[in-house]
XYZ file of C-alpha atoms in Angstrom:
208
model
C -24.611 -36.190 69.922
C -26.345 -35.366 66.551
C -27.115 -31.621 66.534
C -30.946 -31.429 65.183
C -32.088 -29.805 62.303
C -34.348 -27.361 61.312
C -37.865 -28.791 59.440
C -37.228 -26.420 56.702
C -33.320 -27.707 56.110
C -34.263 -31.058 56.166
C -36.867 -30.546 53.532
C -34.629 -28.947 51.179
C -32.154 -32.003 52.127
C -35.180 -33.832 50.679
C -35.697 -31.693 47.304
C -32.036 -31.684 46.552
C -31.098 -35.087 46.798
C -34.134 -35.871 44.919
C -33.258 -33.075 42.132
C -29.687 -34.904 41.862
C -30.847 -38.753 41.723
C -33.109 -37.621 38.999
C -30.947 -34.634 36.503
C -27.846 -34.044 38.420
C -24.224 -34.508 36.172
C -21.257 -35.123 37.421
C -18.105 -34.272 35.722
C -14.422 -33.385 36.408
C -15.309 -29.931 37.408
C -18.281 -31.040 39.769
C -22.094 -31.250 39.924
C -24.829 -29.183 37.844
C -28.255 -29.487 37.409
C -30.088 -28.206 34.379
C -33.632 -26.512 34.372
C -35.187 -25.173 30.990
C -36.181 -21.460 31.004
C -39.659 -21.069 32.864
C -40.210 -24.500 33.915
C -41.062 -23.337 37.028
C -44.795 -24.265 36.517
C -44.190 -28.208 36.362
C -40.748 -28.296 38.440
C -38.166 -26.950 40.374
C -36.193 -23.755 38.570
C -32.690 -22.918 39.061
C -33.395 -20.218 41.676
C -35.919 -22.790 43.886
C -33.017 -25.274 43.689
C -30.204 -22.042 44.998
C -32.643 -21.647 47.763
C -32.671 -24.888 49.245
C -28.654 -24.973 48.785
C -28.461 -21.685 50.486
C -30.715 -23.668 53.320
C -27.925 -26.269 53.253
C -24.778 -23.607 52.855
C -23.432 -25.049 49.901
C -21.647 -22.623 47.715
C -22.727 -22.447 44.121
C -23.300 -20.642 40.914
C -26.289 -20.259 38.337
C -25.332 -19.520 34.912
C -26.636 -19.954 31.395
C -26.820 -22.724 29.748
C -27.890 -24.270 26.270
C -29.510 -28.289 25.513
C -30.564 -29.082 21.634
C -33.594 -28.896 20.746
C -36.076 -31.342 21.130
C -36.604 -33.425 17.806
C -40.588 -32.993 18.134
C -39.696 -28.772 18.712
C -40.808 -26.758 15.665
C -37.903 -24.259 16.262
C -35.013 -26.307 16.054
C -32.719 -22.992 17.917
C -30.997 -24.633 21.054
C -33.394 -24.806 24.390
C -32.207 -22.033 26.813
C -32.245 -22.918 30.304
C -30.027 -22.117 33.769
C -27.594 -24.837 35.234
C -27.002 -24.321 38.846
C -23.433 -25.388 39.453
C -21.429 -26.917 42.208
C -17.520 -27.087 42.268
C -15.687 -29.674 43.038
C -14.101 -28.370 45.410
C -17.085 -27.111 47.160
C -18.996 -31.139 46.788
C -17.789 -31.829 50.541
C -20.757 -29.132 51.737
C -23.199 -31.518 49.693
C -21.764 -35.233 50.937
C -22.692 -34.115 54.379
C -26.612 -33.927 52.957
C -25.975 -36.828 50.427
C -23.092 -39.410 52.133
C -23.467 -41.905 48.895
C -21.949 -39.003 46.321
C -19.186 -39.220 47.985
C -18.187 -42.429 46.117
C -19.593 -40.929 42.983
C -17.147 -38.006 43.219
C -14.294 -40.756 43.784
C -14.995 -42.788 41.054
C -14.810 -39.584 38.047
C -12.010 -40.056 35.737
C -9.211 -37.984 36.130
C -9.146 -37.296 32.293
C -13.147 -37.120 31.801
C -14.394 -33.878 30.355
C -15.842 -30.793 32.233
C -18.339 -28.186 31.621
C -16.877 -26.199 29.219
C -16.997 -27.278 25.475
C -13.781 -25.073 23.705
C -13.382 -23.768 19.964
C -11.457 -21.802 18.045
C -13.057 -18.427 16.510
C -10.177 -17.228 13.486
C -10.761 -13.251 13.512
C -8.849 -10.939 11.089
C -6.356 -9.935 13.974
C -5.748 -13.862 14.826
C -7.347 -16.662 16.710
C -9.267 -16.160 19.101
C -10.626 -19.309 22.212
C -13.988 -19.369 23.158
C -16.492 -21.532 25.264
C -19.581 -22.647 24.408
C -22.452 -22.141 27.245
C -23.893 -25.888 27.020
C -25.499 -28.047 29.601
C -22.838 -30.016 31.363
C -24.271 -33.219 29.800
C -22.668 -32.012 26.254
C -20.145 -34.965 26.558
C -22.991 -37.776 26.296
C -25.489 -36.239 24.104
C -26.090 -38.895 21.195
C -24.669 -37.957 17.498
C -28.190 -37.233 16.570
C -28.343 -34.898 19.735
C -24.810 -33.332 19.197
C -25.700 -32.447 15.588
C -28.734 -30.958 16.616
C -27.046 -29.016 18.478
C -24.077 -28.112 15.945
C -21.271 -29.799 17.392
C -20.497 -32.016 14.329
C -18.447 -30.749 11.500
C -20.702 -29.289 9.004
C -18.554 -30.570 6.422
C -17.726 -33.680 7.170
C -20.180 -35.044 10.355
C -17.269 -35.657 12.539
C -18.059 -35.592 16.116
C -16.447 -32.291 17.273
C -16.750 -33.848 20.772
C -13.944 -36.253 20.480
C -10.987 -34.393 21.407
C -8.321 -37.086 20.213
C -7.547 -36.372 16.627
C -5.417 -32.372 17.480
C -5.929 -32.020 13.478
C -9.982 -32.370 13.824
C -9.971 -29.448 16.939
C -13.390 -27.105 16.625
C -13.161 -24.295 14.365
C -16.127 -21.734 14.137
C -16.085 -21.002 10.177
C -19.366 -19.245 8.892
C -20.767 -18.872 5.923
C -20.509 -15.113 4.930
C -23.962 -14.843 3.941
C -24.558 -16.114 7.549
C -21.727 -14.109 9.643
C -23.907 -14.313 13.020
C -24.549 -17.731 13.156
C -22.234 -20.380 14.541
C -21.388 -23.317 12.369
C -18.379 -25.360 13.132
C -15.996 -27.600 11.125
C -12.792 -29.524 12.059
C -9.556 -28.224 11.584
C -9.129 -30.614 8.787
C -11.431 -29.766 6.863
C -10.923 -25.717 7.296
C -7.284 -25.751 7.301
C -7.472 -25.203 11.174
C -8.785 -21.557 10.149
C -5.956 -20.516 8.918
C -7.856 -19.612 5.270
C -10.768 -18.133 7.160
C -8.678 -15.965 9.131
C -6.619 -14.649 6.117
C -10.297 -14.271 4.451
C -11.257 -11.981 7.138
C -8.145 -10.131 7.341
C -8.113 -9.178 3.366
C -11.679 -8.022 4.300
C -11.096 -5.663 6.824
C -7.798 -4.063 4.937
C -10.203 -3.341 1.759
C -10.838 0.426 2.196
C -14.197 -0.272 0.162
């Protein structure tokens, strides 16, 4: 016999399985759902969403996360915004609430992408990995959306997002009139950082 639920869990059943038909993403590393800073006037934030998957006791995370910016925007700086983030691991919490993402989670490629978009940072004491803190959705952003959002080369306009060529990997090379902004290039066309790095290192050795 079906154990009954609480009014309040089954609304939040409700919410969330309406928040995920319309913005969830699914990936190799699991479900997230993206809400821009202060929305909270027109729909759902991050935290309203936590609630109601606290109500349903499935384990999650909210972290930061970045989208382009809109082409109508008169800043053109990324959009920041909070992705609240379910493993994996942790989706068999959520297919008791939502039985038809079970198949969903079946059908995701073995070799699709995840949440993290990598790059290489060349520093004067060596290379240095980092991650970018984008909206899971980074892997089907249009061109025109993925340069918006700087992950193009800024030399050449190749698509940083591919991941197939290892000589065209992400390198963050800036300009040195610009050192705190972000501006990436493929390895091809920065000799895979390996002049930027030797740049930086001459510059911190120079006792002036």
């Amino acid at each position: 016999m079906t154990a009954a639920v609480a009014p309040e869990v089954r609304a939040a059943q409700r919410r969330i399985v309406s928040t995920i038909n319309a913005s969830g993403k699914l990936n190799r590393d699991g479900l997230a759902m993206w809400r821009e800073a202060d929305c909270g006037e027109w729909k759902a934030t991050a935290a309203d969403i936590g609630r109601d998957l606290d109500l349903l006791e499935v384990p999650h995370t909210i972290v930061t996360a970045f989208r382009f910016p809109l082409a109508s925007s008169y800043s053109k700086a990324m959009r920041r915004g909070e992705e609240v983030r379910i493993l994996r691991k942790d989706l068999t919490h959520l297919v008791r609430w939502m039985p038809s993402l079970e198949h969903s989670v079946a059908d995701i490629p073995e070799d699709a992408l995840g949440w993290d978009f990598t790059l290489f940072q060349p520093r004067a004491e060596g290379m240095v990995i980092a991650k970018l803190s984008l909206s899971a959705e980074w892997p089907v952003w249009s061109k025109k959306q993925a340069r918006a959002a700087g992950l193009v080369c800024a030399e050449c306009d190749y698509d940083l997002r591919e991941f197939t060529d290892e000589f065209r990997l992400p390198f963050d090379v800036r300009l040195p009139e610009r050192p705190k902004m972000r501006r990436l290039v493929c390895g091809q066309c920065c000799h895979d950082g390996v002049d930027e790095m030797e740049r930086l290192a001459a510059l911190a050795g120079d006792p002036s």
